[in-house]
Coordinates of N, CA, C and O in Angstrom, one line a residue:
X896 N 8.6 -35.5 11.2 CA 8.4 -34.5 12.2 C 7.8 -35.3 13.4 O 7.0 -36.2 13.3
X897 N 8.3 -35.0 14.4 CA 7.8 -35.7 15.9 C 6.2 -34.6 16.1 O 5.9 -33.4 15.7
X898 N 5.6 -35.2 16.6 CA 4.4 -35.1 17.2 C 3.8 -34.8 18.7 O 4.0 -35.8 19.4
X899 N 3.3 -33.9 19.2 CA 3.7 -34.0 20.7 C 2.0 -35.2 20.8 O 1.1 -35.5 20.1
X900 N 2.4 -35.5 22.3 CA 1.5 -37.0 22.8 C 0.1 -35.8 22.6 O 0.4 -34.6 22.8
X901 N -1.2 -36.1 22.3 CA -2.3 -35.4 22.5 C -2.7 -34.3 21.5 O -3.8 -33.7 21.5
X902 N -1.8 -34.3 20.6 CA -2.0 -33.1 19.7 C -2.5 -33.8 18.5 O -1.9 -34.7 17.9
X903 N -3.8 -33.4 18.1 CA -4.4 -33.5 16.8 C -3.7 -33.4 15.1 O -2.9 -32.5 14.8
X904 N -4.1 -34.4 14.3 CA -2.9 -33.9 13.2 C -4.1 -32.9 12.5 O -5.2 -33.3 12.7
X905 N -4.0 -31.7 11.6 CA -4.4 -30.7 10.9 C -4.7 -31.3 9.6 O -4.1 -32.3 9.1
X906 N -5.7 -30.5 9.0 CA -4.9 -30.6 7.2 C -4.2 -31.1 6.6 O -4.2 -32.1 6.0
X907 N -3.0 -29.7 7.0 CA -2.2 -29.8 6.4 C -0.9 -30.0 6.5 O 0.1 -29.5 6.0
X908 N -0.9 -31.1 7.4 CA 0.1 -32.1 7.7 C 0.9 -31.8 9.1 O 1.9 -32.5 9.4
X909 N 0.4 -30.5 10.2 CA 1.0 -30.5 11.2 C -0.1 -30.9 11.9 O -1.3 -31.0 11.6
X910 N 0.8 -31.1 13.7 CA -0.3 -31.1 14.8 C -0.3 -30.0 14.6 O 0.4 -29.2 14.0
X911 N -1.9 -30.1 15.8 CA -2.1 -28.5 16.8 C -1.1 -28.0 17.0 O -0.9 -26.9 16.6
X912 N 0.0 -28.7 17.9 CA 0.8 -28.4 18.6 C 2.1 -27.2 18.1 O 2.7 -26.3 18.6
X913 N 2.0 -27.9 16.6 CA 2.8 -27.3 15.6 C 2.7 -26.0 15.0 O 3.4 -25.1 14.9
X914 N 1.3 -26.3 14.6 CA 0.7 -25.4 13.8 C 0.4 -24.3 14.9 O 0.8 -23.1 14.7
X915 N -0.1 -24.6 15.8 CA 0.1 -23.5 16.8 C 1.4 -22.8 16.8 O 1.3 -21.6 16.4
X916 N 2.6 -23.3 17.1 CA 3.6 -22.7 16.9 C 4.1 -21.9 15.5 O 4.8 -20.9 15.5
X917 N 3.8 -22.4 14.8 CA 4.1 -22.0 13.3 C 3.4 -20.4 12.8 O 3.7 -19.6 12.0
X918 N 2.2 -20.5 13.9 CA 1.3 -19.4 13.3 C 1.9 -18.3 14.6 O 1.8 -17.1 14.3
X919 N 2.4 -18.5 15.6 CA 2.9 -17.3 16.5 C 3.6 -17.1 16.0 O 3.5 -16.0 15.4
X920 N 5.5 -18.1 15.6 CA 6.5 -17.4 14.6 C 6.2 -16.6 13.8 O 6.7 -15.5 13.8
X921 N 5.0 -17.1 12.6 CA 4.7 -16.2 11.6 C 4.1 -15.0 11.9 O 4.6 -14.2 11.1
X922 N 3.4 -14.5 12.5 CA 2.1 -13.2 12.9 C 2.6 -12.5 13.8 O 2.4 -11.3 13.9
X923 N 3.6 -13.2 14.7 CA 4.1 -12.5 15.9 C 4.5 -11.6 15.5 O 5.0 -11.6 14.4
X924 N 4.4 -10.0 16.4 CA 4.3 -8.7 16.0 C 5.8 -8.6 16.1 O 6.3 -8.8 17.2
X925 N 6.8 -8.2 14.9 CA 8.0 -8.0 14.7 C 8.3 -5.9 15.0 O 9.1 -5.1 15.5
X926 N 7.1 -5.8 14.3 CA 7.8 -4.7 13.9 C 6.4 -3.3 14.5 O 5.7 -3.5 15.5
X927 N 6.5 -1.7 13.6 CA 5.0 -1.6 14.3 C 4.0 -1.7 13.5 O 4.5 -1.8 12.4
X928 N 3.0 -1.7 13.5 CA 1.4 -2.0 12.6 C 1.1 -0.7 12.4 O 1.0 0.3 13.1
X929 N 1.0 -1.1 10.7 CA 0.2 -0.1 9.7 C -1.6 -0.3 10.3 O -2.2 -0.9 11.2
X930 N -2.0 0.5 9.1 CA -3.7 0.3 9.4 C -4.1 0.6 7.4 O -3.6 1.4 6.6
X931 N -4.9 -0.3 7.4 CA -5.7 0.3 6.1 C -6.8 0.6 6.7 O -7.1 0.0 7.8
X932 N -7.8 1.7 6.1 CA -8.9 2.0 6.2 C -9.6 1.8 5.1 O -9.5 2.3 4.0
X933 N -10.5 1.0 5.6 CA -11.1 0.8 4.2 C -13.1 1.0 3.9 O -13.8 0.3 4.6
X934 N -13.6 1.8 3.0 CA -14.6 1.6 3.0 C -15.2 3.0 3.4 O -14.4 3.9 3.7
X935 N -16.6 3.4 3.5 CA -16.8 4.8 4.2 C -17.3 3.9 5.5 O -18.1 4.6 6.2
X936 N -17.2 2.8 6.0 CA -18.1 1.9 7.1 C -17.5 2.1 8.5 O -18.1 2.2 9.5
X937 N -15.9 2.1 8.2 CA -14.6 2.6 9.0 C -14.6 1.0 9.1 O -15.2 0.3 9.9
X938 N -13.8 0.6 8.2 CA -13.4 -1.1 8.5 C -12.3 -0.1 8.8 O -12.3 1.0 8.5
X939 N -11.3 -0.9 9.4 CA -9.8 -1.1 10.3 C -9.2 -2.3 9.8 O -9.8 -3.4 10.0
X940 N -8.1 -2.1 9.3 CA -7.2 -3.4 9.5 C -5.9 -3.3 9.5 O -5.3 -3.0 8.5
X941 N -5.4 -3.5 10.9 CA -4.0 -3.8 11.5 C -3.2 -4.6 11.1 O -3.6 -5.7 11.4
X942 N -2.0 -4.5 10.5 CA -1.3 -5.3 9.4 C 0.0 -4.9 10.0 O -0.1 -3.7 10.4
X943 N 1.2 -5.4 10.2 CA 2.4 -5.0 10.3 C 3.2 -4.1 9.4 O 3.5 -4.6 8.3
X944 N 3.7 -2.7 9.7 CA 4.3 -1.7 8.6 C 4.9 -2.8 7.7 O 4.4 -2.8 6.5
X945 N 6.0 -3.7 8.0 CA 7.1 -4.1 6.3 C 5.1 -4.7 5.4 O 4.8 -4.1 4.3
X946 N 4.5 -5.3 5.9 CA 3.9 -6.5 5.2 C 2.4 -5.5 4.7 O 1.5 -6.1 4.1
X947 N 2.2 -4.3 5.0 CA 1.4 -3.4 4.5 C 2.3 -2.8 3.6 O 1.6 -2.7 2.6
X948 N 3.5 -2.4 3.3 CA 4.5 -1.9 2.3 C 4.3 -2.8 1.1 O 4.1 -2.6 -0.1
X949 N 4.4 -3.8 1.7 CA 4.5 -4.8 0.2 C 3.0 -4.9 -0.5 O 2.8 -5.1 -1.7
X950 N 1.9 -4.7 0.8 CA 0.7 -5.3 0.0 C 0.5 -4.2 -0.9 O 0.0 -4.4 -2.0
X951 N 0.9 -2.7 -0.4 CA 0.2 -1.8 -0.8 C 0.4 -1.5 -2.5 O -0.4 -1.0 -3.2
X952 N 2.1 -2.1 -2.9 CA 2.0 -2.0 -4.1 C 1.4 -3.1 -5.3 O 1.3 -3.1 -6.5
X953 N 1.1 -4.4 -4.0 CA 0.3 -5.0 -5.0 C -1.0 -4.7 -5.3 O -1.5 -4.8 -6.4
X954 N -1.4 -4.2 -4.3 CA -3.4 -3.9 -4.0 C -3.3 -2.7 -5.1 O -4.1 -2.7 -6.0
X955 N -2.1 -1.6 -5.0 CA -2.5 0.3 -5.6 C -2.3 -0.4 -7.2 O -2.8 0.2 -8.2
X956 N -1.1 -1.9 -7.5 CA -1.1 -2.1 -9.1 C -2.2 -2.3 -9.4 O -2.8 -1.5 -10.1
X957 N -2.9 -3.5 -9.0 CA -4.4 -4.1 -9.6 C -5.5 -3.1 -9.8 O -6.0 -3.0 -11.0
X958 N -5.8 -2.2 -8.6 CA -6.7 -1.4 -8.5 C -6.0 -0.1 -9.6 O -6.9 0.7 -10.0
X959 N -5.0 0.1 -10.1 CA -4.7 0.9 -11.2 C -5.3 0.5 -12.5 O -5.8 1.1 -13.4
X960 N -5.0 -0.7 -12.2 CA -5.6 -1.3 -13.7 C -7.2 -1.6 -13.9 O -7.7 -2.2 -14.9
X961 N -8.0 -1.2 -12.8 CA -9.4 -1.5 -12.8 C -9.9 -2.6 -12.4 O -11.0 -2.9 -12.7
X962 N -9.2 -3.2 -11.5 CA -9.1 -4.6 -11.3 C -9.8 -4.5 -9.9 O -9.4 -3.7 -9.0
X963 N -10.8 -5.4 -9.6 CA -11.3 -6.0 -8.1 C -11.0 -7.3 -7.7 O -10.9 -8.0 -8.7
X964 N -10.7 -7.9 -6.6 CA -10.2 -9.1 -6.3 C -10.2 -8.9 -4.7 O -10.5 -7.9 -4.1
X965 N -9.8 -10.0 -4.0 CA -10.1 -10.1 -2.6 C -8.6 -10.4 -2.0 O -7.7 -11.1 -2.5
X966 N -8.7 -9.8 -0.7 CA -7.3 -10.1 0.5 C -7.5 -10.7 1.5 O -8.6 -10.2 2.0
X967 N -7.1 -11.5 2.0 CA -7.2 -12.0 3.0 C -6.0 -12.8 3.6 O -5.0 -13.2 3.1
X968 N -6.4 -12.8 5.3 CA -5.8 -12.5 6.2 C -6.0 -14.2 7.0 O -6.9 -14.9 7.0
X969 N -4.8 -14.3 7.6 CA -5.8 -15.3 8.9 C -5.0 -14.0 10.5 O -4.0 -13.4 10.7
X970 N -6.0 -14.0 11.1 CA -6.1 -13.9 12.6 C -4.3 -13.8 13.6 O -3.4 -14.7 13.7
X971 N -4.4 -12.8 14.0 CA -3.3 -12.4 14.3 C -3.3 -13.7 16.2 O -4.5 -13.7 16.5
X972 N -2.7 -14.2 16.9 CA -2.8 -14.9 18.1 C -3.6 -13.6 19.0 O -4.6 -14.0 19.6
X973 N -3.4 -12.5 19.1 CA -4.0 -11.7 20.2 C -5.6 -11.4 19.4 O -6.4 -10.6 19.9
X974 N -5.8 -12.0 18.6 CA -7.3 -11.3 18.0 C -8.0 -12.8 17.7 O -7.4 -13.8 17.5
X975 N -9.5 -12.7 17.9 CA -10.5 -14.0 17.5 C -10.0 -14.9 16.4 O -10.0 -14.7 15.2
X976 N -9.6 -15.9 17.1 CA -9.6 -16.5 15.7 C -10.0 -16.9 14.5 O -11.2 -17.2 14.4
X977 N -9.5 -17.0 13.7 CA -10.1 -17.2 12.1 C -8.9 -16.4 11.3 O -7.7 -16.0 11.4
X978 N -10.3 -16.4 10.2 CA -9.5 -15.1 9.2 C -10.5 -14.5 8.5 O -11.7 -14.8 8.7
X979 N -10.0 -13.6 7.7 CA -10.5 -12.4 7.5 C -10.6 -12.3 5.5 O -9.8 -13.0 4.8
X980 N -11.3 -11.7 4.9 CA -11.0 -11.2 3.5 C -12.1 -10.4 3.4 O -13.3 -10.7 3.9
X981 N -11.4 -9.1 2.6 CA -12.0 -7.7 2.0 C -12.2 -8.4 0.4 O -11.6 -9.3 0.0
X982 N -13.1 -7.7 -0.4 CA -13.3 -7.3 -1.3 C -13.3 -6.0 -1.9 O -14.1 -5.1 -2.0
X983 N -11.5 -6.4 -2.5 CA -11.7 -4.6 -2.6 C -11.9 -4.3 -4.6 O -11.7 -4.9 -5.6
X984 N -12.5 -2.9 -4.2 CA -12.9 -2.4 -5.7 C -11.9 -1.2 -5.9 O -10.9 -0.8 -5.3
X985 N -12.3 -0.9 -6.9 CA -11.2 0.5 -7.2 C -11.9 1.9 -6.6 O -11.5 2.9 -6.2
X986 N -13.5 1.4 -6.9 CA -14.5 2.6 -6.5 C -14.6 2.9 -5.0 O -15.1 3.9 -4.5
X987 N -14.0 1.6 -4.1 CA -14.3 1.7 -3.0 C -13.2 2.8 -2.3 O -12.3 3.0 -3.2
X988 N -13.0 3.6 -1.2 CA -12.3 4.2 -0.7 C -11.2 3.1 -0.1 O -11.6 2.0 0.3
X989 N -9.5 3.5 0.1 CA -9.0 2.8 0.4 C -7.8 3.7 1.0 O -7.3 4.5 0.2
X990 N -7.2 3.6 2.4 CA -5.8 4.6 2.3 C -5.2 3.3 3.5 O -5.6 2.4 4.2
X991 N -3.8 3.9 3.1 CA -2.4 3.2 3.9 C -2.1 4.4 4.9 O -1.7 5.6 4.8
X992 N -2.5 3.3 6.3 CA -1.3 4.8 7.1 C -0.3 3.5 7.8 O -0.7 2.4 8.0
X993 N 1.1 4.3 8.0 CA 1.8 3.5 8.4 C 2.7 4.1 9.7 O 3.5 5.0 9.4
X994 N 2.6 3.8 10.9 CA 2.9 3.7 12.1 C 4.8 4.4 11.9 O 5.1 5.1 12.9
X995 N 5.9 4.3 10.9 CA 6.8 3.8 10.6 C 7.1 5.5 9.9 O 6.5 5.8 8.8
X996 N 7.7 6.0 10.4 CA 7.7 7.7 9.2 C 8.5 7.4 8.0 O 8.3 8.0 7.0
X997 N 9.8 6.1 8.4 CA 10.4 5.8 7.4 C 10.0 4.8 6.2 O 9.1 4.0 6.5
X998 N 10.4 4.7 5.2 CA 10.0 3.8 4.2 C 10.6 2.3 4.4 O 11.7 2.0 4.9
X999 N 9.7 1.5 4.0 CA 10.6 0.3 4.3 C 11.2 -0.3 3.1 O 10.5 -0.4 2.1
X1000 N 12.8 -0.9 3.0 CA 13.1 -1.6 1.9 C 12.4 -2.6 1.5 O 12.2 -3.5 2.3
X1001 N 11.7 -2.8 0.1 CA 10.8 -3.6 0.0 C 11.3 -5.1 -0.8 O 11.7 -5.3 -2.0
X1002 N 11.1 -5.8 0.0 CA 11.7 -7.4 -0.9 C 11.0 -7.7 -2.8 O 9.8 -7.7 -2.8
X1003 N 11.5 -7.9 -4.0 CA 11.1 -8.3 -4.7 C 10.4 -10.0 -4.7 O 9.4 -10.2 -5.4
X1004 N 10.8 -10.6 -4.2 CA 10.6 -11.8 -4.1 C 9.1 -12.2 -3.5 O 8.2 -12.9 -4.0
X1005 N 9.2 -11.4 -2.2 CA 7.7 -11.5 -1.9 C 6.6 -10.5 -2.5 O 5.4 -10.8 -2.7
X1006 N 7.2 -9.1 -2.8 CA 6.0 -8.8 -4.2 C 5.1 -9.9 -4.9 O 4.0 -10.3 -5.1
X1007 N 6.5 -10.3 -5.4 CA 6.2 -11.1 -6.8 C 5.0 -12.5 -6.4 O 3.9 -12.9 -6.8
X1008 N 5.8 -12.9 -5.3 CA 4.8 -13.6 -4.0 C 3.1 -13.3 -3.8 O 2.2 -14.1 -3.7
X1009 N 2.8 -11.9 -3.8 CA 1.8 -11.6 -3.5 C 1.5 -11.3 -4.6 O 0.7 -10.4 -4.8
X1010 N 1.8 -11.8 -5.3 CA 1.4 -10.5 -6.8 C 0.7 -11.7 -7.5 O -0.4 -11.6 -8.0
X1011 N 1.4 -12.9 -7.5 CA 1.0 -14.4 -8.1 C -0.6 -14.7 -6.9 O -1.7 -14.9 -7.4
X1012 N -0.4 -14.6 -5.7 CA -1.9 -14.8 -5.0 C -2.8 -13.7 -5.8 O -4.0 -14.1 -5.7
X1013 N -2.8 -12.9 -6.3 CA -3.1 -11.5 -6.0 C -4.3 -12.0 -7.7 O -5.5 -11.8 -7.9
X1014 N -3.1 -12.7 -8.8 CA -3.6 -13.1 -10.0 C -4.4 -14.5 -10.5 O -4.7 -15.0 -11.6
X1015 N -4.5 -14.7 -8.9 CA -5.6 -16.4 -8.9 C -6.8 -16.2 -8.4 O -7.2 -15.2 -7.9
X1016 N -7.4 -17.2 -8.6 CA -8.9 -16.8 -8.5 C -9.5 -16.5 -6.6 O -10.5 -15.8 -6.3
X1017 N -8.5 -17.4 -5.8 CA -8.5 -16.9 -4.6 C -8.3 -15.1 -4.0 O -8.7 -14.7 -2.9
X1018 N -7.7 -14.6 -4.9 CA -7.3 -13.2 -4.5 C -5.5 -13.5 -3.4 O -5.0 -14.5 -2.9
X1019 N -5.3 -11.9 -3.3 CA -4.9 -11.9 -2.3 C -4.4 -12.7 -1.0 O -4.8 -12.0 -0.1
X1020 N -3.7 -13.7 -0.5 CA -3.5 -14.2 0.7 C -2.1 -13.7 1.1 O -1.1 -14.0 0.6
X1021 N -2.3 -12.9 2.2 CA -1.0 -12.7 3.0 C -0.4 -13.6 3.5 O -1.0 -14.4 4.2
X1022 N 1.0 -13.8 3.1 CA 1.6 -14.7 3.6 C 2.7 -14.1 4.0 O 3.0 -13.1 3.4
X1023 N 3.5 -14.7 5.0 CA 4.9 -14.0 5.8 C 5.9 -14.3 4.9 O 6.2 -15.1 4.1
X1024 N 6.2 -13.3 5.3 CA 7.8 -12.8 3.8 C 9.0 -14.0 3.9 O 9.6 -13.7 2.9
X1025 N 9.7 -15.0 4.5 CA 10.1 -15.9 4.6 C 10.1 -16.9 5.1 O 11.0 -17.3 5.7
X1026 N 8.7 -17.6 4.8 CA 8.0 -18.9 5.4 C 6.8 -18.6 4.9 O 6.0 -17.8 5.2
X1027 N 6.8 -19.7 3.8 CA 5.1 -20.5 2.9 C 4.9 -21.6 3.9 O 5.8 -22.4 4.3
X1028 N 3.7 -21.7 4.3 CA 3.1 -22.6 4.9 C 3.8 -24.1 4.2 O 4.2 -24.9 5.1
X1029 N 3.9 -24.5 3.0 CA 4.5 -26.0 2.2 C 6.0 -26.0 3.1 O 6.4 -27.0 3.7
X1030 N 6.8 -24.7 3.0 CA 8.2 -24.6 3.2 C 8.6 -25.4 4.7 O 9.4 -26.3 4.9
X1031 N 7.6 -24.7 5.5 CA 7.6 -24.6 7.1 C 7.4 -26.6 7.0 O 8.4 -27.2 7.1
X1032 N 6.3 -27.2 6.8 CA 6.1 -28.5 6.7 C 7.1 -29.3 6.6 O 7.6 -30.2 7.3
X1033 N 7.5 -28.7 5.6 CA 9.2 -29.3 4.6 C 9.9 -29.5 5.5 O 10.2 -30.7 5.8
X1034 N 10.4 -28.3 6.3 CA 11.3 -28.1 7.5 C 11.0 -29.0 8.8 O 12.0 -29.1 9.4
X1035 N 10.2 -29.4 9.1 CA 9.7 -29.7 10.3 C 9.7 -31.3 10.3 O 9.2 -31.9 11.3

C-alpha cells in the first residue's frame, strides 16, 4: 500500500490518511437512520435502517435467551470522535424505530457476522456489511 508523504502509520497497519478514508467509506450515511432507545435515561442511538435490521435480530436473539452482553460502535465522521458501547440487559428497556416503513432484505452472512461478535467476550462490534477492517488492509 502507498502511503501519503506526512501521514502517520496506525495500529493496524494503515496511515491516517487511509484509515481516515476507510472509516468515511464505511459509516458514510448510505441509507436513512434508525434510532434505538435505550434505557428509561433516553440514551439515543442513530444507526443506519439496513445495519439496525440486522442488529436487531441479533440483540432481540441473545436477549430472548437471558443473555447480557455489550454493543459497540465507533463514531460516525459527523459526530465526536471515538466510540461508543451499551450494556445491554434483558431487564433493561430497549425499542427499534426505523426511519424506513419498509422492511429491509436482511443478508445472512452478516447476521451470522454479528452473531459471532455478539458470542465473544468483547460483545457486539458493528461492523459494515461488506468490508472487515483485516479485508479493507488486504485490499489496499
Amino acid at each position: 500500500m502507498a502511503t501519503v508523504p506526512g501521514a502517520a502509520a496506525t495500529p493496524g497497519g494503515l496511515d491516517t490518511w487511509h484509515l481516515a478514508a476507510y472509516r468515511r467509506r464505511v459509516w458514510r450515511i448510505v441509507g436513512v437512520m434508525g434510532t434505538i432507545h435505550y434505557g428509561g435515561s433516553g440514551t439515543t442511538v442513530h444507526i443506519e435502517d439496513r445495519a439496525l435490521a440486522h442488529l436487531k435480530v441479533v440483540i432481540s436473539t441473545k436477549l430472548r435467551r437471558g443473555e447480557s452482553f455489550t454493543l459497540s460502535w465507533r463514531h460516525r465522521d459527523d459526530e465526536e470522535r471515538g466510540r461508543s458501547t451499551l450494556w445491554l440487559h434483558p431487564a433493561i428497556p430497549l425499542r427499534f424505530v426505523f426511519d424506513n416503513s419498509e422492511p429491509t432484505t436482511l443478508s445472512r452472512e452478516w447476521i451470522e457476522r454479528l452473531a459471532d461478535s455478539a458470542n465473544s467476550s468483547g460483545g457486539i462490534m458493528l461492523v459494515p456489511e461488506d468490508i472487515s477492517p483485516t479485508a479493507e488492509a488486504e485490499r489496499s
